[in-house]
Short mmCIF file of C-alpha atoms in Angstrom, two decimals:
data_model
loop_
_atom_site.label_atom_id
_atom_site.label_comp_id
_atom_site.label_asym_id
_atom_site.label_seq_id
_atom_site.Cartn_x
_atom_site.Cartn_y
_atom_site.Cartn_z
CA MET W 220 0.00 0.00 0.00
CA ASN W 221 2.82 2.37 0.95
CA THR W 222 4.68 1.51 -2.27
CA ARG W 223 1.54 2.24 -4.31
CA ALA W 224 1.02 5.57 -2.51
CA ALA W 225 4.66 6.51 -3.12
CA THR W 226 4.26 5.71 -6.83
CA ILE W 227 1.12 7.86 -7.10
CA LEU W 228 2.81 10.76 -5.33
CA SER W 229 5.86 10.46 -7.55
CA GLU W 230 3.69 10.62 -10.66
CA LEU W 231 1.64 13.50 -9.21
CA PHE W 232 4.61 15.71 -8.36
CA GLY W 233 6.79 14.68 -11.32
CA THR W 234 10.07 16.57 -11.06
CA SER W 235 8.92 18.72 -8.12
CA PRO W 236 11.00 18.60 -4.92
CA LEU W 237 7.78 17.41 -3.25
CA ARG W 238 8.34 13.97 -4.76
CA HIS W 239 10.87 13.40 -1.95
CA ALA W 240 8.91 12.01 0.99
CA GLN W 241 11.07 13.65 3.67
CA PHE W 242 10.95 17.07 2.03
CA ARG W 243 7.19 16.68 1.59
CA ARG W 244 6.75 16.06 5.32
CA PHE W 245 9.13 18.89 6.16
CA TYR W 246 7.23 21.22 3.84
CA VAL W 247 3.89 20.42 5.49
CA GLY W 248 5.58 21.06 8.82
CA ALA W 249 6.85 24.44 7.58
CA ILE W 250 3.30 25.41 6.56
CA GLY W 251 2.05 24.35 9.99
CA ALA W 252 4.71 26.37 11.85
CA ALA W 253 4.08 29.46 9.71
CA LEU W 254 0.32 29.16 10.25
CA GLY W 255 0.79 28.81 13.99
CA TYR W 256 2.98 31.91 14.11
CA GLN W 257 0.67 34.04 11.96
CA MET W 258 -2.38 32.94 13.96
CA GLN W 259 -0.70 33.78 17.28
CA ALA W 260 0.42 37.21 16.05
CA THR W 261 -3.07 38.01 14.76
CA VAL W 262 -4.84 36.93 17.95
CA ALA W 263 -2.28 38.75 20.12
CA ALA W 264 -2.93 42.04 18.32
CA TRP W 265 -6.71 41.64 18.64
CA LEU W 266 -6.45 40.53 22.25
CA MET W 267 -4.35 43.58 23.14
CA ALA W 268 -7.01 45.81 21.58
CA THR W 269 -9.60 44.26 23.93
CA LEU W 270 -7.35 44.62 26.99
CA THR W 271 -6.42 48.29 26.60
CA PRO W 272 -7.58 51.28 24.52
CA SER W 273 -3.96 52.48 24.10
CA PRO W 274 -2.86 52.53 20.40
CA LEU W 275 0.73 52.37 21.64
CA MET W 276 0.19 49.06 23.42
CA VAL W 277 -1.50 47.60 20.33
CA ALA W 278 1.42 48.75 18.17
CA LEU W 279 3.90 47.23 20.64
CA VAL W 280 2.51 43.78 19.82
CA GLN W 281 4.03 44.11 16.33
CA THR W 282 7.26 45.35 17.90
CA ALA W 283 7.36 42.37 20.25
CA SER W 284 6.86 40.01 17.28
CA THR W 285 9.58 41.51 15.04
CA ALA W 286 12.20 42.80 17.50
CA PRO W 287 13.62 39.28 18.17
CA ALA W 288 14.73 39.04 14.53
CA LEU W 289 16.96 42.08 15.05
CA LEU W 290 18.17 40.96 18.47
CA PHE W 291 18.70 37.25 17.88
CA GLY W 292 18.95 36.83 14.09
CA LEU W 293 22.75 36.47 14.01
CA VAL W 294 22.71 34.18 17.03
CA ALA W 295 20.06 32.03 15.34
CA GLY W 296 22.15 31.72 12.18
CA ALA W 297 25.31 30.78 14.06
CA LEU W 298 23.41 28.29 16.22
CA ALA W 299 21.90 26.56 13.19
CA ASP W 300 25.36 26.19 11.59
CA ILE W 301 27.04 24.90 14.74
CA VAL W 302 24.35 22.74 16.38
CA ASP W 303 22.35 19.91 14.80
CA ARG W 304 19.60 21.70 12.84
CA ARG W 305 16.97 19.07 13.53
CA ARG W 306 17.48 19.59 17.24
CA VAL W 307 17.17 23.37 16.84
CA ILE W 308 13.91 22.95 14.91
CA LEU W 309 12.48 20.46 17.41
CA VAL W 310 13.36 22.52 20.50
CA THR W 311 12.01 25.76 19.03
CA GLN W 312 8.72 24.11 18.07
CA ILE W 313 8.33 22.75 21.59
CA VAL W 314 8.95 26.24 22.99
CA LEU W 315 6.53 27.79 20.50
CA ALA W 316 3.77 25.24 21.10
CA THR W 317 4.17 25.42 24.89
CA SER W 318 4.19 29.24 24.93
CA ALA W 319 1.13 29.55 22.67
CA ALA W 320 -0.77 26.91 24.67
CA LEU W 321 0.08 28.56 28.00
CA LEU W 322 -0.93 31.96 26.63
CA GLY W 323 -4.24 30.50 25.46
CA ALA W 324 -4.86 28.84 28.82
CA LEU W 325 -4.17 32.08 30.70
CA GLU W 326 -6.55 33.97 28.42
CA LEU W 327 -9.29 31.40 28.97
CA ALA W 328 -8.72 31.72 32.73
CA GLY W 329 -8.90 35.53 32.51
CA LEU W 330 -5.38 35.92 33.86
CA ILE W 331 -3.66 37.59 30.90
CA GLY W 332 -2.77 41.29 30.97
CA PRO W 333 -1.04 43.68 28.54
CA ALA W 334 2.45 43.16 30.01
CA SER W 335 2.23 39.36 30.09
CA LEU W 336 0.79 39.33 26.57
CA LEU W 337 3.77 41.33 25.29
CA ALA W 338 6.17 39.01 27.13
CA PHE W 339 4.65 35.88 25.58
CA THR W 340 4.55 37.50 22.15
CA PHE W 341 8.24 38.39 22.44
CA LEU W 342 9.09 34.82 23.53
CA ILE W 343 7.19 33.34 20.58
CA GLY W 344 8.85 35.83 18.22
CA ALA W 345 12.27 34.82 19.58
CA GLY W 346 11.50 31.12 19.12
CA PHE W 347 10.36 31.67 15.54
CA THR W 348 13.46 33.77 14.80
CA ILE W 349 15.75 30.98 16.00
CA TYR W 350 13.74 28.42 14.02
CA LEU W 351 13.79 30.19 10.64
CA PRO W 352 17.53 29.92 9.70
CA ALA W 353 17.60 26.25 10.70
CA GLN W 354 14.47 25.58 8.64
CA GLY W 355 15.76 27.51 5.62
CA ALA W 356 19.22 25.93 5.64
CA SER W 357 17.75 22.42 6.06
CA THR W 358 16.13 22.67 2.63
CA ASN W 359 19.52 22.00 1.04
CA ASP W 360 19.81 18.76 3.02
CA LEU W 361 16.49 17.39 1.78
CA VAL W 362 16.58 17.97 -2.00
CA GLU W 363 19.06 17.65 -4.82
CA ARG W 364 21.17 20.73 -5.55
CA ALA W 365 19.45 21.40 -8.90
CA GLU W 366 16.10 21.50 -7.06
CA ILE W 367 17.10 24.17 -4.52
CA PRO W 368 15.47 27.12 -6.40
CA ARG W 369 12.19 25.22 -6.69
CA ALA W 370 12.32 24.12 -3.06
CA VAL W 371 13.02 27.69 -1.88
CA ALA W 372 10.11 28.97 -3.98
CA LEU W 373 7.85 26.35 -2.39
CA ASN W 374 8.94 27.65 1.01
CA ALA W 375 7.85 31.09 -0.16
CA VAL W 376 4.46 29.59 -1.03
CA ALA W 377 4.22 28.09 2.46
CA PHE W 378 4.94 31.36 4.19
CA ASN W 379 2.59 33.37 2.00
CA VAL W 380 -0.20 30.82 2.28
CA ALA W 381 0.20 31.18 6.04
CA ARG W 382 0.25 34.98 5.76
CA ALA W 383 -2.98 34.94 3.75
CA VAL W 384 -4.83 32.13 5.56
CA GLY W 385 -3.47 32.44 9.12
CA PRO W 386 -5.13 35.75 10.09
CA ALA W 387 -8.45 34.71 8.54
CA LEU W 388 -8.39 31.34 10.31
CA ALA W 389 -7.41 32.92 13.62
CA GLY W 390 -10.17 35.51 13.27
CA ALA W 391 -12.78 32.86 12.51
CA ILE W 392 -11.83 30.72 15.51
CA ALA W 393 -11.61 33.75 17.81
CA ALA W 394 -15.03 34.96 16.66
CA GLY W 395 -16.56 31.51 17.07
CA VAL W 396 -15.09 30.18 20.31
CA GLY W 397 -12.84 32.94 21.69
CA SER W 398 -9.27 34.23 21.53
CA GLY W 399 -7.99 31.66 24.02
CA SER W 400 -9.20 28.78 21.86
CA ALA W 401 -7.60 30.39 18.79
CA LEU W 402 -4.27 30.52 20.64
CA LEU W 403 -4.63 26.85 21.61
CA ALA W 404 -5.27 26.06 17.93
CA SER W 405 -2.08 27.90 16.95
CA ALA W 406 -0.17 25.71 19.40
CA VAL W 407 -1.48 22.61 17.61
CA PHE W 408 -0.06 23.85 14.29
CA PHE W 409 3.44 24.06 15.79
CA GLY W 410 3.07 20.37 16.55
CA VAL W 411 2.94 19.59 12.82
CA MET W 412 6.63 20.43 12.43
CA MET W 413 7.47 18.39 15.53
CA TYR W 414 5.91 15.40 13.83
CA ALA W 415 7.59 16.20 10.50
CA VAL W 416 11.14 16.00 11.88
CA GLN W 417 10.56 12.72 13.69
CA GLY W 418 12.78 10.08 12.13
CA TRP W 419 14.79 12.64 10.14
CA ARG W 420 18.50 12.80 10.83
CA SER W 421 20.48 15.85 9.80
CA PRO W 422 23.47 14.99 7.59
CA LYS W 423 26.66 14.80 9.58
CA ARG W 424 28.86 17.81 9.05
CA THR W 425 32.61 17.69 9.15
CA ILE W 426 33.60 19.56 12.31
CA PRO W 427 37.20 20.64 12.72
CA ARG W 428 39.13 19.82 15.87
CA VAL W 429 38.22 23.21 17.33
CA PRO W 430 34.45 23.79 16.81
CA GLU W 431 33.08 27.32 16.72
CA THR W 432 31.41 29.09 19.60
CA ILE W 433 28.33 31.26 19.13
CA ILE W 434 30.42 34.45 19.34
CA SER W 435 33.08 33.27 16.89
CA GLY W 436 30.29 31.93 14.67
CA ILE W 437 28.64 35.36 14.53
CA GLU W 438 31.98 37.01 13.74
CA SER W 439 32.79 34.57 10.96
CA GLY W 440 29.29 34.93 9.49
CA LEU W 441 29.59 38.72 9.35
CA ARG W 442 33.09 38.43 7.90
CA TYR W 443 31.93 36.00 5.22
CA THR W 444 29.14 38.34 4.12
CA ARG W 445 31.45 41.35 4.11
CA HIS W 446 34.11 39.68 1.95
CA SER W 447 31.89 37.66 -0.40
CA PRO W 448 30.95 39.92 -3.35
CA LEU W 449 28.01 37.71 -4.32
CA MET W 450 26.63 37.53 -0.77
CA ARG W 451 26.99 41.29 -0.36
CA ALA W 452 25.04 41.80 -3.57
CA LEU W 453 22.26 39.44 -2.46
CA VAL W 454 21.90 41.10 0.97
CA LEU W 455 22.02 44.62 -0.48
CA HIS W 456 19.38 43.87 -3.13
CA ASN W 457 17.22 42.26 -0.43
CA PHE W 458 17.56 45.36 1.75
CA THR W 459 16.83 47.93 -0.95
CA PHE W 460 13.83 46.05 -2.39
CA THR W 461 12.29 45.48 1.05
CA LEU W 462 12.99 49.08 2.11
CA CYS W 463 10.96 50.45 -0.78
CA ALA W 464 8.33 47.69 -0.88
CA SER W 465 7.63 48.16 2.84
CA ALA W 466 5.66 51.28 1.87
CA LEU W 467 2.68 49.14 0.84
CA TRP W 468 2.79 47.10 4.05
CA ALA W 469 2.92 50.26 6.14
CA LEU W 470 0.27 52.20 4.23
CA LEU W 471 -2.21 49.51 3.15
CA PRO W 472 -4.62 50.08 6.08
CA VAL W 473 -4.85 53.81 5.40
CA ILE W 474 -5.02 53.22 1.64
CA ALA W 475 -8.10 51.08 2.26
CA ARG W 476 -9.63 53.51 4.76
CA ASP W 477 -8.81 56.96 3.39
CA GLN W 478 -8.07 56.51 -0.31
CA LEU W 479 -10.66 53.88 -1.17
CA GLY W 480 -13.19 54.50 1.60
CA LEU W 481 -13.25 50.85 2.68
CA GLY W 482 -13.73 49.29 6.10
CA ALA W 483 -12.02 46.36 7.77
CA GLY W 484 -13.48 43.98 5.19
CA GLY W 485 -12.01 46.03 2.36
CA TYR W 486 -8.61 46.02 4.03
CA GLY W 487 -8.83 42.25 4.36
CA MET W 488 -9.78 42.01 0.67
CA LEU W 489 -6.68 44.01 -0.37
CA SER W 490 -4.51 41.83 1.88
CA ALA W 491 -6.02 38.74 0.30
CA GLY W 492 -5.29 40.16 -3.17
CA PHE W 493 -1.65 40.58 -2.16
CA GLY W 494 -1.60 37.02 -0.81
CA VAL W 495 -3.11 35.53 -3.96
CA GLY W 496 -0.54 37.37 -6.07
CA ALA W 497 2.23 36.07 -3.83
CA ILE W 498 1.06 32.47 -4.08
CA THR W 499 0.59 32.70 -7.87
CA SER W 500 4.10 34.10 -8.28
CA ALA W 501 5.67 31.47 -6.06
CA MET W 502 4.20 28.77 -8.28
CA LEU W 503 5.93 30.33 -11.31
CA VAL W 504 9.31 31.27 -9.76
CA PRO W 505 10.88 27.77 -9.98
CA LYS W 506 10.37 27.58 -13.76
CA GLY W 507 11.48 31.18 -14.12
CA LEU W 508 14.77 30.54 -12.32
CA HIS W 509 15.29 27.46 -14.46
CA ARG W 510 14.80 29.38 -17.71
CA THR W 511 16.47 32.70 -16.94
CA SER W 512 18.99 34.31 -14.59
CA ILE W 513 18.33 35.50 -11.07
CA ASN W 514 19.40 38.98 -12.19
CA THR W 515 16.62 39.04 -14.79
CA MET W 516 14.08 37.74 -12.26
CA VAL W 517 14.91 40.50 -9.79
CA LEU W 518 14.78 43.22 -12.45
CA ALA W 519 11.43 41.90 -13.68
CA SER W 520 10.14 41.92 -10.08
CA VAL W 521 11.20 45.55 -9.64
CA ALA W 522 9.51 46.58 -12.89
CA LEU W 523 6.29 44.81 -11.85
CA TRP W 524 6.35 46.43 -8.41
CA PHE W 525 6.87 49.88 -9.94
CA VAL W 526 3.81 49.54 -12.17
CA ALA W 527 1.63 47.84 -9.53
CA ALA W 528 2.52 50.31 -6.76
CA LEU W 529 1.77 53.29 -9.00
CA LEU W 530 -1.57 51.72 -9.86
CA VAL W 531 -2.44 51.40 -6.16
CA ALA W 532 -1.16 54.94 -5.50
CA TRP W 533 -3.25 56.72 -8.12
CA THR W 534 -6.48 54.74 -8.33
CA SER W 535 -9.70 55.40 -6.48
CA SER W 536 -11.23 52.18 -7.79
CA THR W 537 -11.26 49.13 -5.51
CA ALA W 538 -11.03 46.82 -8.53
CA PHE W 539 -7.87 48.51 -9.84
CA ALA W 540 -6.42 48.59 -6.32
CA LEU W 541 -6.98 44.82 -6.11
CA VAL W 542 -5.11 44.36 -9.39
CA GLY W 543 -2.27 46.50 -8.04
CA ALA W 544 -2.17 44.56 -4.75
CA PHE W 545 -2.06 41.30 -6.74
CA GLY W 546 0.89 42.61 -8.78
CA CYS W 547 2.72 43.78 -5.65
CA GLY W 548 2.25 40.35 -4.04
CA ALA W 549 3.57 38.62 -7.15
CA SER W 550 6.57 40.95 -7.28
CA TRP W 551 7.29 40.54 -3.56
CA VAL W 552 7.60 36.76 -3.71
CA CYS W 553 9.33 36.66 -7.09
CA CYS W 554 12.09 38.98 -5.88
CA LEU W 555 12.59 37.64 -2.36
CA ALA W 556 12.28 33.97 -3.34
CA SER W 557 14.85 34.50 -6.11
CA LEU W 558 17.24 36.22 -3.70
CA SER W 559 16.70 33.48 -1.12
CA ALA W 560 17.46 30.81 -3.73
CA GLY W 561 20.62 32.70 -4.67
CA THR W 562 21.69 32.85 -1.02
CA GLN W 563 21.16 29.16 -0.36
CA SER W 564 22.84 28.11 -3.61
CA SER W 565 25.97 30.21 -3.08
CA ALA W 566 26.70 29.79 0.65
CA PRO W 567 28.87 26.81 1.69
CA ALA W 568 27.36 24.48 4.28
CA TRP W 569 29.47 25.85 7.14
CA VAL W 570 27.91 29.33 6.84
CA ARG W 571 24.59 28.63 5.10
CA ALA W 572 22.24 29.27 8.03
CA ARG W 573 24.14 32.45 8.89
CA SER W 574 23.64 33.65 5.32
CA VAL W 575 19.90 32.95 5.60
CA ALA W 576 19.91 34.89 8.88
CA MET W 577 21.68 37.86 7.26
CA ASN W 578 18.91 38.10 4.68
CA LEU W 579 16.30 37.80 7.44
CA ILE W 580 17.90 40.61 9.46
CA SER W 581 18.40 42.90 6.47
CA GLY W 582 14.74 42.44 5.57
CA GLN W 583 13.55 43.17 9.10
CA ILE W 584 15.71 46.30 9.35
CA ALA W 585 14.45 47.46 5.96
CA MET W 586 10.83 46.89 7.02
CA ALA W 587 11.32 48.83 10.26
CA VAL W 588 13.14 51.75 8.62
CA GLY W 589 10.83 51.78 5.61
CA ALA W 590 7.65 51.85 7.71
CA ALA W 591 8.89 54.92 9.58
CA LEU W 592 10.19 56.61 6.41
CA TRP W 593 7.12 56.13 4.21
CA GLY W 594 4.73 56.72 7.09
CA SER W 595 6.39 60.07 7.80
CA LEU W 596 6.31 60.96 4.11
CA ALA W 597 2.62 60.05 3.89
CA THR W 598 1.86 62.23 6.92
CA ALA W 599 3.67 65.19 5.36
CA PHE W 600 2.67 64.89 1.70
CA GLY W 601 -0.10 62.32 1.45
CA ILE W 602 -0.47 58.61 0.77
CA ARG W 603 -0.25 58.84 -3.01
CA ILE W 604 3.01 60.82 -2.96
CA ALA W 605 4.60 58.47 -0.41
CA LEU W 606 3.73 55.32 -2.38
CA ALA W 607 4.82 56.86 -5.69
CA ALA W 608 8.08 58.02 -4.08
CA SER W 609 8.78 54.51 -2.82
CA ALA W 610 8.28 53.10 -6.33
CA GLY W 611 10.60 55.73 -7.83
CA ALA W 612 13.21 55.15 -5.11
CA MET W 613 13.18 51.44 -5.92
CA LEU W 614 14.07 52.13 -9.56
CA VAL W 615 16.89 54.48 -8.55
CA LEU W 616 18.37 52.06 -6.02
CA VAL W 617 18.21 49.12 -8.42
CA ALA W 618 19.98 51.20 -11.08
CA ILE W 619 22.71 52.02 -8.55
CA ASN W 620 22.98 48.37 -7.47
CA ARG W 621 23.33 47.07 -11.03
CA VAL W 622 27.13 47.15 -10.65
CA MET W 623 26.64 44.31 -8.13
CA ARG W 624 25.28 41.67 -10.48
CA LEU W 625 23.40 38.72 -9.10
CA ARG W 626 23.84 35.08 -10.05
CA MET W 627 23.17 31.63 -8.68
CA GLY W 628 26.02 29.86 -6.94
CA ASP W 629 27.58 26.88 -8.68
CA GLU W 630 28.73 23.54 -7.30
CA ALA W 631 32.38 24.59 -7.02
CA MET W 632 31.45 27.53 -4.77
CA VAL W 633 29.93 25.35 -2.05
CA THR W 634 31.68 21.98 -2.37
CA PRO W 635 34.59 21.51 0.08
CA GLY W 636 37.95 21.11 -1.62
CA MET W 637 40.24 18.17 -1.05
CA PRO W 638 41.36 18.05 2.60
CA LEU W 639 44.72 19.69 3.23
CA PRO W 640 47.55 17.58 4.68
CA GLU W 641 47.70 17.32 8.47
CA LEU W 642 49.59 20.18 10.07
CA VAL W 643 53.05 19.28 11.31
CA VAL W 644 53.94 21.50 14.27
CA ALA W 645 56.51 21.13 17.00
CA THR W 646 54.00 22.04 19.72
CA GLU W 647 50.23 22.17 19.20
CA PRO W 648 49.03 25.66 20.22
CA LEU W 649 45.97 26.12 22.42
CA PRO W 650 42.76 27.10 20.58
CA ASP W 651 42.88 30.70 21.82
CA ASP W 652 46.60 31.18 21.13
CA GLY W 653 47.36 33.78 18.50
CA PRO W 654 47.34 35.72 16.36
CA VAL W 655 48.65 33.38 13.66
CA LEU W 656 50.79 34.77 10.86
CA ILE W 657 50.93 32.81 7.59
CA GLN W 658 53.57 33.60 4.96
CA VAL W 659 53.44 31.99 1.53
CA GLU W 660 56.56 32.56 -0.60
CA TYR W 661 56.34 32.43 -4.39
CA ARG W 662 59.00 32.67 -7.11
CA ILE W 663 57.41 34.22 -10.20
CA ASP W 664 59.32 34.96 -13.42
CA ALA W 665 58.88 38.45 -14.93
CA PRO W 666 56.61 37.39 -17.87
CA ASN W 667 54.12 35.85 -15.38
CA GLN W 668 54.08 38.59 -12.75
CA ASP W 669 51.11 40.58 -14.09
CA ALA W 670 48.99 37.42 -14.25
CA PHE W 671 50.17 36.47 -10.76
CA LEU W 672 49.14 39.83 -9.29
CA ARG W 673 45.69 39.59 -10.89
CA LEU W 674 45.15 36.11 -9.49
CA ILE W 675 46.55 36.85 -6.04
CA ARG W 676 44.00 39.66 -5.73
CA LYS W 677 41.27 37.00 -5.98
CA ASN W 678 43.06 35.12 -3.23
CA GLU W 679 42.58 38.08 -0.91
CA THR W 680 38.81 37.62 -1.11
CA VAL W 681 39.19 33.91 -0.34
CA ARG W 682 41.51 34.44 2.65
CA ARG W 683 39.45 37.23 4.22
CA ARG W 684 36.11 35.50 3.60
CA ASN W 685 37.34 32.32 5.27
CA GLY W 686 38.93 33.94 8.34
CA ALA W 687 41.88 36.28 7.69
CA ILE W 688 41.73 39.63 9.49
CA ASP W 689 44.65 41.13 7.55
CA TRP W 690 46.16 40.36 4.14
CA ARG W 691 48.93 41.82 1.98
CA VAL W 692 51.37 40.83 -0.77
CA PHE W 693 55.00 41.99 -0.68
CA ARG W 694 57.78 41.95 -3.30
CA ASP W 695 61.38 41.31 -2.27
CA LEU W 696 63.55 44.34 -3.14
CA ALA W 697 66.66 42.18 -3.31
CA GLU W 698 65.13 39.41 -5.41
CA ASP W 699 62.65 40.63 -8.03
CA ALA W 700 61.05 37.20 -8.58
CA ARG W 701 60.24 36.64 -4.89
CA PHE W 702 56.74 37.54 -3.66
CA VAL W 703 55.37 36.93 -0.17
CA GLU W 704 51.66 36.59 0.55
CA ARG W 705 51.10 37.43 4.21
CA PHE W 706 47.86 37.09 6.14
CA VAL W 707 46.87 37.08 9.80
CA ILE W 708 44.22 35.00 11.58
CA ALA W 709 42.99 35.93 15.06
CA SER W 710 43.63 32.57 16.76
CA TRP W 711 44.90 29.05 16.21
CA ALA W 712 41.32 27.73 16.41
CA GLU W 713 40.23 30.08 13.62
CA TYR W 714 43.20 29.00 11.48
CA VAL W 715 42.25 25.33 11.86
CA ARG W 716 38.73 26.19 10.78
CA LEU W 717 39.98 28.32 7.85
CA ARG W 718 41.74 25.27 6.40
CA THR W 719 38.46 23.31 6.35
CA ARG W 720 36.49 26.12 4.67
CA MET W 721 38.33 26.08 1.35
CA THR W 722 35.96 25.13 -1.48
CA VAL W 723 36.68 23.63 -4.89
CA ALA W 724 36.55 27.14 -6.40
CA ASP W 725 39.02 28.40 -3.78
CA ARG W 726 41.38 25.54 -4.55
CA GLU W 727 41.15 26.29 -8.28
CA ILE W 728 42.34 29.87 -7.68
CA GLN W 729 45.22 28.57 -5.55
CA ALA W 730 46.13 26.03 -8.23
CA GLN W 731 46.23 28.74 -10.93
CA ILE W 732 48.53 30.86 -8.76
CA GLU W 733 50.84 27.95 -8.08
CA GLY W 734 50.83 27.16 -11.79
CA LEU W 735 52.81 30.40 -12.33
CA GLN W 736 55.54 29.32 -9.88
CA GLN W 737 59.07 28.87 -11.26
CA ALA W 738 59.64 25.32 -12.44
CA GLY W 739 61.38 23.12 -9.91
CA VAL W 740 60.84 25.57 -7.03
CA ALA W 741 58.33 24.65 -4.32
CA VAL W 742 55.95 27.16 -2.80
CA ARG W 743 57.07 27.68 0.79
CA VAL W 744 54.55 28.15 3.63
CA SER W 745 55.58 29.45 7.06
CA ARG W 746 53.28 29.47 10.09
CA LEU W 747 54.11 31.74 13.00
CA ILE W 748 52.17 32.37 16.19
CA GLY W 749 52.21 35.43 18.41
CA VAL W 750 54.07 35.15 21.70
CA ASP W 751 53.75 37.05 24.97
CA LEU W 752 56.86 39.06 25.71
CA VAL W 753 58.55 38.74 29.09
CA GLU W 754 58.82 41.96 31.10
#
């Protein structure tokens, strides 16, 4: 029976990542977790409105939900790269389910107040923040590499289905049987992911002799993003798009109320139009990424947003506003799903969750800054001007960012290179000993020196991205053919980890450099460690 069911599912999903049973279960779990989170956030906002008339306290519910991403996003990424991801997912879902259930029970008992509601909302937001990088990075472990863009797009569908359905479901349950029961229902949805990861074992990762700590993991994640041109481009495009697109999120309630003269139902209808556009786009993104480049997908998303946002800004017709909201939703998912696929395809396994977290944080910062910016502009000059300005700003920023071209990562960028020989040292330093100075001596004949200098520049990116805090090349004044590459790593532990982070692409650059070495002369590597001077 199970074999027959598996055959039917395989035929149904064809080449979709959902044909993999484990990914299918994981995907259903992701939908459940997202629904649980969206339901809790919706009920918390409504519950606060019934507990206090203060607009500030109601607004603080949103702050309590989103602030954990800014506070704990980097920690979450480092944790998911260092600790077993399945364990992170399981523990966070237990915390989320327990917190939502306890909050629901307290509400049913009449014991919840504004302060305790904010505290629980913050706790649930923190749990979801820690869960997201582990969930996103696990996608790569469950599907084949060629399927990553489609799998990431499906994750976008899951989140946007939850964004569209979650509030409506929470509202219906709260209206029918009360807010406490709706919170208990949200707790049940977190249990779906707990079930989904049962029996799944995260792939074993090669851990160097000196594993990272959370602090060193955060530092190395920030350093990787800073010194990886492709990752910088992905994060920057994510920030600028979200910064400008946040105008619609911030202004949609007042667009419905003041510009279109609609009530709460009309606002919900516009939100649903956005959600339908998002889901429709997510269905098309996988094929789009297969047929064209990520750069083209992002540019197309920006063009669609520009047109759709202007339509929403200048229309007084609900029908046209719905069309604009649909287009904005389609653009939102197309752009962010494409950028997410680029991130997960170009980040090596050791830093993948941290890269997901960097995109999460940049998006949250952009949403927070954008809401304040466009809200202030709307107050001063009107809704239409603010929304039109955000659309124009998006075009300008994308034009500026075009020098940082986007592309999907290839296999060589993420596959570990051949292991380096074991280090031979007279005395093994302690993990915190350092700094470590590495000197690599080359002998390069005059005809090859220009090519050498061009290639060694690429090596700077590799060294700094993988752990070097300082890097420089020197030429010997007494011997014109002698060049010394010199770089510094903060500690012996970080140097050990740097050696394991070299990818196939990194090794290819090193091999090209060594190919210019004088025949019969070996490249010489010296390793020196800092010492404490005696007074």
